[in-house]
PDB file of N, CA and C in Angstrom:
ATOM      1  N   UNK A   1       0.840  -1.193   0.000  1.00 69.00           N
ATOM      2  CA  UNK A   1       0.000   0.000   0.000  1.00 69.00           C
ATOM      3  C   UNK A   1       0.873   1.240   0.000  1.00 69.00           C
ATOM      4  N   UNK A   2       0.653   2.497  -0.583  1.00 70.00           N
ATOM      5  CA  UNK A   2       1.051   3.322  -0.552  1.00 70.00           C
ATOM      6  C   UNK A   2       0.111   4.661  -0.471  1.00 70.00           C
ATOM      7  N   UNK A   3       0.275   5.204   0.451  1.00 72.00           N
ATOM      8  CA  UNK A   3      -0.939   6.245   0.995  1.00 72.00           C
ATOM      9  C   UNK A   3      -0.197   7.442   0.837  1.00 72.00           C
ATOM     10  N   UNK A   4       0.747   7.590  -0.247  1.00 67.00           N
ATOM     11  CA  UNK A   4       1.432   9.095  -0.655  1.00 67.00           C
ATOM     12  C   UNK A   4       0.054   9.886  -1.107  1.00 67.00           C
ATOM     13  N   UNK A   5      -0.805   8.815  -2.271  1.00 72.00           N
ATOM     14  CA  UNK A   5      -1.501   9.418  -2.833  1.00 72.00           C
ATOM     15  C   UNK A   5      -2.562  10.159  -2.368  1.00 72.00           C
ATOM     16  N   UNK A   6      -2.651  10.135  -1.068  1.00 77.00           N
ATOM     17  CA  UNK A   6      -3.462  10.652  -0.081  1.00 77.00           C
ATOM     18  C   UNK A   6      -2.733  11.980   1.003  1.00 77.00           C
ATOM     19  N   UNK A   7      -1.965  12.803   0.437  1.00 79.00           N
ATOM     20  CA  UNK A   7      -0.984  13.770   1.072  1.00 79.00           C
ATOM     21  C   UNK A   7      -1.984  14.588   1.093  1.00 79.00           C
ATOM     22  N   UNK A   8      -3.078  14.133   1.261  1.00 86.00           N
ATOM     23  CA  UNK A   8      -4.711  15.675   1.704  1.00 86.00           C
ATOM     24  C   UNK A   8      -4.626  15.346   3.218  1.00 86.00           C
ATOM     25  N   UNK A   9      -4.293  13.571   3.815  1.00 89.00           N
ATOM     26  CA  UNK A   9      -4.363  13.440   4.498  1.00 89.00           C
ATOM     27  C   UNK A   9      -4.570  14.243   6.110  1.00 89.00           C
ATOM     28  N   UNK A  10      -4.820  14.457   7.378  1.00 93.00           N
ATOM     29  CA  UNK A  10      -3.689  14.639   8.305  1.00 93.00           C
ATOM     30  C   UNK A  10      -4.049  13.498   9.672  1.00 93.00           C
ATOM     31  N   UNK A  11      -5.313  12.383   9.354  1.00 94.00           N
ATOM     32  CA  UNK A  11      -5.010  11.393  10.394  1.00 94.00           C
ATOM     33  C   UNK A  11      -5.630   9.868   9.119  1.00 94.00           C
ATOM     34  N   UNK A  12      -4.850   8.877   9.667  1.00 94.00           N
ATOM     35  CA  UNK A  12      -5.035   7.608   9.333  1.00 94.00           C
ATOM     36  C   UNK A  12      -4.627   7.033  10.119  1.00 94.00           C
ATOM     37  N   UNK A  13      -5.987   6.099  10.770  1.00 96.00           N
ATOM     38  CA  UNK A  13      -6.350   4.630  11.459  1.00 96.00           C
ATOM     39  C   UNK A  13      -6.185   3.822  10.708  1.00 96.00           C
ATOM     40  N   UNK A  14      -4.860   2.228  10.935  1.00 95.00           N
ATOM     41  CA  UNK A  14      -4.948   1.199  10.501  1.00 95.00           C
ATOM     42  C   UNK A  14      -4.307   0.432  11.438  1.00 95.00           C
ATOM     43  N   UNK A  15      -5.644   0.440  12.692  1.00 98.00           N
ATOM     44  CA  UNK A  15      -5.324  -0.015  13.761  1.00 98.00           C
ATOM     45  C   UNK A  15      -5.886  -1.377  13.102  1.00 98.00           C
ATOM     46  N   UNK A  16      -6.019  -2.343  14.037  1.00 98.00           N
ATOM     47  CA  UNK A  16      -6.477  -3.870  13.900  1.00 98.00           C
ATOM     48  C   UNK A  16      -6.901  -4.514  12.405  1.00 98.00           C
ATOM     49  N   UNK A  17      -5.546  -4.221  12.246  1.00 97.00           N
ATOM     50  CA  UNK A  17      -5.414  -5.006  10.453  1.00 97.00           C
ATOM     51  C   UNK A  17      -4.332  -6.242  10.445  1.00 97.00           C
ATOM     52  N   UNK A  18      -3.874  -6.705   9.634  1.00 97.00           N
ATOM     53  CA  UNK A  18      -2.826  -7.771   9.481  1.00 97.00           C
ATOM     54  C   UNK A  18      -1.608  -6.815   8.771  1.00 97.00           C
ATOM     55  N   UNK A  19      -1.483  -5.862   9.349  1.00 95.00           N
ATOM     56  CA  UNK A  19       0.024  -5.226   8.521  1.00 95.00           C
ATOM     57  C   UNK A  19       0.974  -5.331   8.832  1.00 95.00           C
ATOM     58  N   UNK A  20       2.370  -6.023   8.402  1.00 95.00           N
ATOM     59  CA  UNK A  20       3.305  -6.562   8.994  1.00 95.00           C
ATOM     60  C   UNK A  20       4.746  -6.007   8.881  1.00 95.00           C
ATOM     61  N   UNK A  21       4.732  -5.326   8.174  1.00 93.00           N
ATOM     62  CA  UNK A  21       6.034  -4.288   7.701  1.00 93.00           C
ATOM     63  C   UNK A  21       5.301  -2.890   7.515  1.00 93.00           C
ATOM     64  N   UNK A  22       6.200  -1.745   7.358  1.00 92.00           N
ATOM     65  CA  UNK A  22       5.989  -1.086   6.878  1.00 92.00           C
ATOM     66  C   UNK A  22       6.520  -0.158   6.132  1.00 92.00           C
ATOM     67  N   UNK A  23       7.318  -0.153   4.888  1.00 90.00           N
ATOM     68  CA  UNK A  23       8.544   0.254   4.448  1.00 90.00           C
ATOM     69  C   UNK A  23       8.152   1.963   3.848  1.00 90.00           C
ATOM     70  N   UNK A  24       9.581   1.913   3.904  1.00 86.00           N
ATOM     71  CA  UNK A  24      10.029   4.121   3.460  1.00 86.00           C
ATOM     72  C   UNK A  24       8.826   4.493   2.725  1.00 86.00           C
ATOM     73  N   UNK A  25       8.367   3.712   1.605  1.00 88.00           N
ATOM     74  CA  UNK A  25       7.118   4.604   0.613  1.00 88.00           C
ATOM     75  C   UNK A  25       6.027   5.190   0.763  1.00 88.00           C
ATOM     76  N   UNK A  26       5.572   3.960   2.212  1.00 89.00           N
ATOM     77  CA  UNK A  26       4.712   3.979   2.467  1.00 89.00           C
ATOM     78  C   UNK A  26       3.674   5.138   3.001  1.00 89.00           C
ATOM     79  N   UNK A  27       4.290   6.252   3.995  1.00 88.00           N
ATOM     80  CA  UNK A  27       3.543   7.512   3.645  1.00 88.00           C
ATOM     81  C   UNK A  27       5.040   8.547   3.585  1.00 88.00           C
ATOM     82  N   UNK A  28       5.829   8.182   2.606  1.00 84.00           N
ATOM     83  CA  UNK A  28       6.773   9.463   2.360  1.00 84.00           C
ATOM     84  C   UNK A  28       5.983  10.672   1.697  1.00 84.00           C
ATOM     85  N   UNK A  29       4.987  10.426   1.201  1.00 85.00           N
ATOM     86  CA  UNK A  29       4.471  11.781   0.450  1.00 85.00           C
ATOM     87  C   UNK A  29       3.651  11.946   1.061  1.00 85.00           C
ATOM     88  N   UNK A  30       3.149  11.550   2.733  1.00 87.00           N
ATOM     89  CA  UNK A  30       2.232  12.409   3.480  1.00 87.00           C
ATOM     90  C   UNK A  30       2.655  13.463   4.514  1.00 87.00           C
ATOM     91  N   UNK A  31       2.784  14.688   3.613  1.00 86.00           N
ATOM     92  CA  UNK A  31       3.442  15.477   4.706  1.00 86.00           C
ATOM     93  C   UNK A  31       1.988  16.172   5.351  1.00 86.00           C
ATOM     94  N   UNK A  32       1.178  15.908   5.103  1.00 91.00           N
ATOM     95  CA  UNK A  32       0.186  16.650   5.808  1.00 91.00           C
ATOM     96  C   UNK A  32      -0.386  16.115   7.477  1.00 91.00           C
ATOM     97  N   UNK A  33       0.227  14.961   7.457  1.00 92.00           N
ATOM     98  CA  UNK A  33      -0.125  13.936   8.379  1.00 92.00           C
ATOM     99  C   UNK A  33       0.055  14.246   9.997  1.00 92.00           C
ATOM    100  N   UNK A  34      -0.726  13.997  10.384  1.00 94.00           N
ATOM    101  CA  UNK A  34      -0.500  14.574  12.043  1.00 94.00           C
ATOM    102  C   UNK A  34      -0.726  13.440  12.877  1.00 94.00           C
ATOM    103  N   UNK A  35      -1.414  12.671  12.682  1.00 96.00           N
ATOM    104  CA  UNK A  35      -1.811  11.123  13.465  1.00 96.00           C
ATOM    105  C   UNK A  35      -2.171  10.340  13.078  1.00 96.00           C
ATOM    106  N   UNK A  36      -1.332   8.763  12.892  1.00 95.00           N
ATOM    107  CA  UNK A  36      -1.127   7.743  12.456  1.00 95.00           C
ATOM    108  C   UNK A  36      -1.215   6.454  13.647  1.00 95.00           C
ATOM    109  N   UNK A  37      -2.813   6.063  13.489  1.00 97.00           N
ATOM    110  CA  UNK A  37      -2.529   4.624  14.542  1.00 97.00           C
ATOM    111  C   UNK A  37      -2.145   3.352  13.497  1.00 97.00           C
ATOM    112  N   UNK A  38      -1.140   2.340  14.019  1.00 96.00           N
ATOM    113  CA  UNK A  38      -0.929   1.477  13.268  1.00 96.00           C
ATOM    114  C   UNK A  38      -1.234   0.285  14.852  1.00 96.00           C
ATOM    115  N   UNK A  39      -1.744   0.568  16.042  1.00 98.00           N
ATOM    116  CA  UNK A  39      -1.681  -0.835  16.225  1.00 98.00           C
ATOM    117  C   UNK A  39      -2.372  -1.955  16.356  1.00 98.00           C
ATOM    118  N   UNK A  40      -2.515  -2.794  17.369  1.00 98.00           N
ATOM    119  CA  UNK A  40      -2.727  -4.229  17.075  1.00 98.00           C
ATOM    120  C   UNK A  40      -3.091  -4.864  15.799  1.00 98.00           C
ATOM    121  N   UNK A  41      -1.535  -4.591  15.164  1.00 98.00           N
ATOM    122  CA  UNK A  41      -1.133  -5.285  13.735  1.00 98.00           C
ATOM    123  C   UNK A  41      -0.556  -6.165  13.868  1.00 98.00           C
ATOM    124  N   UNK A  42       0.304  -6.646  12.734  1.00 97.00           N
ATOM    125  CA  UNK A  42       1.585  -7.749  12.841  1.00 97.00           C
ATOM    126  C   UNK A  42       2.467  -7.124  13.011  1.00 97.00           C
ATOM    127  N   UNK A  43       2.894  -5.930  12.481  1.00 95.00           N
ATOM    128  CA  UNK A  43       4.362  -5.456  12.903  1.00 95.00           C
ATOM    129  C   UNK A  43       5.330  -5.961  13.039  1.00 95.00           C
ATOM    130  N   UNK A  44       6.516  -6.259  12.319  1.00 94.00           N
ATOM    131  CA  UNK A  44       7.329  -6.554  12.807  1.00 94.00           C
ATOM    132  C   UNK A  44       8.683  -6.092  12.354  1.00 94.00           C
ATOM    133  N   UNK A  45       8.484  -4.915  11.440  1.00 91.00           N
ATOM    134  CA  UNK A  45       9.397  -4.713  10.554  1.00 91.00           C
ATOM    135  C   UNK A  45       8.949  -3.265  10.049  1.00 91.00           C
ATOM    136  N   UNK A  46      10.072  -2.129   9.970  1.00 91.00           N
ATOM    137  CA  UNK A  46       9.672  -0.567   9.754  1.00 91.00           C
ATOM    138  C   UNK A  46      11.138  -0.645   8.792  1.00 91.00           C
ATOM    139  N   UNK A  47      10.994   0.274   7.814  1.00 88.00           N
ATOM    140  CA  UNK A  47      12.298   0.444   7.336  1.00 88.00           C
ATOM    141  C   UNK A  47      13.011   1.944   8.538  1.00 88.00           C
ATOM    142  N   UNK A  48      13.854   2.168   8.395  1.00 84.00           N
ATOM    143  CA  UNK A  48      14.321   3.533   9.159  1.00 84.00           C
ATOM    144  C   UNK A  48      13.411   4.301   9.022  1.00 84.00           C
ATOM    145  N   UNK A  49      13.680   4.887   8.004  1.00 84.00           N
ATOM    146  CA  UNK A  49      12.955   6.602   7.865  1.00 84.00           C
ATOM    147  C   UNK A  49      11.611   6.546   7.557  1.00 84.00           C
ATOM    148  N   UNK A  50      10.991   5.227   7.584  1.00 87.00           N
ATOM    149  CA  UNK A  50       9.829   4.973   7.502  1.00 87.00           C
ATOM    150  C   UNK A  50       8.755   5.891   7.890  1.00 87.00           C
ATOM    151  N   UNK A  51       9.007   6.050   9.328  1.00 87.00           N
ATOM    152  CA  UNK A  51       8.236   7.122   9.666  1.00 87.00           C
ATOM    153  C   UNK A  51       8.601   8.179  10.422  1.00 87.00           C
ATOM    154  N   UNK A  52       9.621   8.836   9.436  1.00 85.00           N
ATOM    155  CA  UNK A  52      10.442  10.333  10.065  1.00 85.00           C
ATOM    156  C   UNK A  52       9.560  11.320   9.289  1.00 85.00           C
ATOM    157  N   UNK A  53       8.185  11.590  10.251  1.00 85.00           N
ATOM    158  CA  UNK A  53       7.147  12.258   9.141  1.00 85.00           C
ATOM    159  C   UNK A  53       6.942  13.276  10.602  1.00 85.00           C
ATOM    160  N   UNK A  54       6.698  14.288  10.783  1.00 87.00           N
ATOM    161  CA  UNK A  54       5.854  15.586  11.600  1.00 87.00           C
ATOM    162  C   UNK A  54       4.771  15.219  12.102  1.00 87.00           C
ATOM    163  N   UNK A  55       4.684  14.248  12.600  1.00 91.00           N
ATOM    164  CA  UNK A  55       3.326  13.631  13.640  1.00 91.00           C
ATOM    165  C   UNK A  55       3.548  14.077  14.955  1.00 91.00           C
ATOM    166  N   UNK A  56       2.343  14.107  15.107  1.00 94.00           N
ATOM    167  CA  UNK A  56       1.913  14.563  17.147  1.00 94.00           C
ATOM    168  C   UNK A  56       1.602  13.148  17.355  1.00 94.00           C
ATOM    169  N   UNK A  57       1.423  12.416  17.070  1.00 95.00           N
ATOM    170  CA  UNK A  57       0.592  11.107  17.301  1.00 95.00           C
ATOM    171  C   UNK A  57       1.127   9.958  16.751  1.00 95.00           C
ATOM    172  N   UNK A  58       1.513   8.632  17.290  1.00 94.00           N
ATOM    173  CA  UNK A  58       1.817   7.827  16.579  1.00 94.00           C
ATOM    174  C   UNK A  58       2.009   6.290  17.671  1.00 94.00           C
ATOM    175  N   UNK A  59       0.825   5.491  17.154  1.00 96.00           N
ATOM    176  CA  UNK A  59       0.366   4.411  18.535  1.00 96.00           C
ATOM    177  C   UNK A  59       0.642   3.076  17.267  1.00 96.00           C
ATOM    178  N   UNK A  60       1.894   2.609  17.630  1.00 95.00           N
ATOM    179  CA  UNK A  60       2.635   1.186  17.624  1.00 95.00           C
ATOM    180  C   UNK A  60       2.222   0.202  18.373  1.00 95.00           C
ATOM    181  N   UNK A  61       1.422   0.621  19.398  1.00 96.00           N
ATOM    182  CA  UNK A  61       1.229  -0.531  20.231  1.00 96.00           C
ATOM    183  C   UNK A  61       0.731  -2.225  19.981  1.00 96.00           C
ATOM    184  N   UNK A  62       0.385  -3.119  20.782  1.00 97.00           N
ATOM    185  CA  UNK A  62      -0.181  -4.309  20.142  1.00 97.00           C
ATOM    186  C   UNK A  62       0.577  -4.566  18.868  1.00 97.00           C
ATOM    187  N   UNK A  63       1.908  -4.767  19.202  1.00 97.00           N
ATOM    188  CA  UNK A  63       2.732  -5.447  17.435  1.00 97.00           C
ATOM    189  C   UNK A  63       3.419  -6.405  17.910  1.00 97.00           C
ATOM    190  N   UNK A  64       4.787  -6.758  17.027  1.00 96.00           N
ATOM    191  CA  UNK A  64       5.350  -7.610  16.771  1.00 96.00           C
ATOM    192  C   UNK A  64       7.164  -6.938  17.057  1.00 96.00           C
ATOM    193  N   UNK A  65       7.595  -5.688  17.175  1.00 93.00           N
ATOM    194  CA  UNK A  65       8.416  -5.333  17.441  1.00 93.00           C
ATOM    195  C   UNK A  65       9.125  -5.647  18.137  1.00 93.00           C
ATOM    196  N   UNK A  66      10.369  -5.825  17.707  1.00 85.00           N
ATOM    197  CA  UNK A  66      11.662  -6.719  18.818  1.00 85.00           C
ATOM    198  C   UNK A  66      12.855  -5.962  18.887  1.00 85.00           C
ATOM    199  N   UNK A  67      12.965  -4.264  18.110  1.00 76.00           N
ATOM    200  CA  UNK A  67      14.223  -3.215  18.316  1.00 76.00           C
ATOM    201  C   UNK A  67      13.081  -2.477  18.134  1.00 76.00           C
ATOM    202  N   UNK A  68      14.331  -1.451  19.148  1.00 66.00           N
ATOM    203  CA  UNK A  68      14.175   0.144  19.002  1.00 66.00           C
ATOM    204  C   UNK A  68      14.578   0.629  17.776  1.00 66.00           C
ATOM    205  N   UNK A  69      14.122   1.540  17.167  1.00 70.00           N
ATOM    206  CA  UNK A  69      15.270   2.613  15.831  1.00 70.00           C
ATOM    207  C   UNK A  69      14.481   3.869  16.006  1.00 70.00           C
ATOM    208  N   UNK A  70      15.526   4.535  15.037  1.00 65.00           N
ATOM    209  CA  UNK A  70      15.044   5.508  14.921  1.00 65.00           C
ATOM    210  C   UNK A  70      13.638   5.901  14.277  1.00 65.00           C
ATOM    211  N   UNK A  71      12.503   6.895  14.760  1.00 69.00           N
ATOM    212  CA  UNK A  71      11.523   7.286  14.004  1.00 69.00           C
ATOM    213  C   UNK A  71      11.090   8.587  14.133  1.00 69.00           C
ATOM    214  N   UNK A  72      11.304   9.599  14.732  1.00 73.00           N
ATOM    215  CA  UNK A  72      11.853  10.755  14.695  1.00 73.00           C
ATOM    216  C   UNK A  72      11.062  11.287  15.919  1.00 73.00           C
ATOM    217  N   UNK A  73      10.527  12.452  16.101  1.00 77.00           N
ATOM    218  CA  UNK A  73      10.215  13.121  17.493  1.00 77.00           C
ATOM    219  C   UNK A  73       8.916  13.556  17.548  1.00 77.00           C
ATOM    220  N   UNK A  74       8.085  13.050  18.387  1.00 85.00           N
ATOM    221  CA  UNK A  74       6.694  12.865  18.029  1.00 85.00           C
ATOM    222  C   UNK A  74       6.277  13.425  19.458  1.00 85.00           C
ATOM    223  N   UNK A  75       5.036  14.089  19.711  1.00 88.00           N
ATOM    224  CA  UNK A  75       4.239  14.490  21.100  1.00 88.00           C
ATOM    225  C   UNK A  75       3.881  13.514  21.737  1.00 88.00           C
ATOM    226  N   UNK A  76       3.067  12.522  21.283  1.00 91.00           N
ATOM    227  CA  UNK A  76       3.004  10.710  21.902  1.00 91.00           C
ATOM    228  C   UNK A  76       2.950   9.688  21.168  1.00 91.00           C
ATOM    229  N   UNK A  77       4.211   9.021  22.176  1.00 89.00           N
ATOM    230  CA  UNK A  77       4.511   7.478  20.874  1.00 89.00           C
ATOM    231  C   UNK A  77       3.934   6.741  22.147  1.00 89.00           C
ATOM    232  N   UNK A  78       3.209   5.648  21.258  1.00 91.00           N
ATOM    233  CA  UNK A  78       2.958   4.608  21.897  1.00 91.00           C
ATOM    234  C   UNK A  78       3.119   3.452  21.794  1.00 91.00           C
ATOM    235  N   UNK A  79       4.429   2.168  21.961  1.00 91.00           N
ATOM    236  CA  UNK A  79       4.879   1.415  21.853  1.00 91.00           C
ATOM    237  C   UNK A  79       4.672   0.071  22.836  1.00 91.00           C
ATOM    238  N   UNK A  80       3.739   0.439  23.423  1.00 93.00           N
ATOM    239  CA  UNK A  80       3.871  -0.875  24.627  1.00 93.00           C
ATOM    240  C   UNK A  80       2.975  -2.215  23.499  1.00 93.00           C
ATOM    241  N   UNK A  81       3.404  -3.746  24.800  1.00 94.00           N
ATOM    242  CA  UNK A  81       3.192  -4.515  24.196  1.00 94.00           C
ATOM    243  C   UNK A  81       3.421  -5.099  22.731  1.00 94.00           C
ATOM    244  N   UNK A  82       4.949  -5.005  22.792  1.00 91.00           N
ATOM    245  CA  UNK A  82       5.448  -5.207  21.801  1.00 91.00           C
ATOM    246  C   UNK A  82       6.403  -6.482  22.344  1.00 91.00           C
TER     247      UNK A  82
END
């Protein structure tokens, strides 16, 4: 999936889906974006800069995650249960 094409954006829910990666393309062309839930997914896999996007918001929780990396500086990350 690639949700560039949606840079009208500024929130997307794709909480409780089967999404298991989520690589660089995936919203590089959403700069409008302010809050992004991705969890209780599969998760298990982000490329780096995946999501070095200008979010206030950004809930990882309920995944598959087994490292930390970088994803840039956000108002609330939410990572538990990983």
């Amino acid at each position: 999936f690639d949700f560039g094409w949606f840079d009208f954006l500024f929130e997307i829910n794709l909480s409780y889906n089967r999404i298991r990666f989520i690589k660089e393309y995936h919203f590089k062309r959403n700069f409008n974006l302010r809050y992004l839930n991705l969890s209780h997914n599969l998760i298990f896999s982000i490329d780096f800069y995946a999501l070095d996007l200008k979010l206030n918001f950004l809930d990882l929780s309920f995944n598959e995650l087994n490292q930390v990396f970088y994803m840039g500086i956000y108002e609330k990350l939410y990572i538990n249960h990983n």
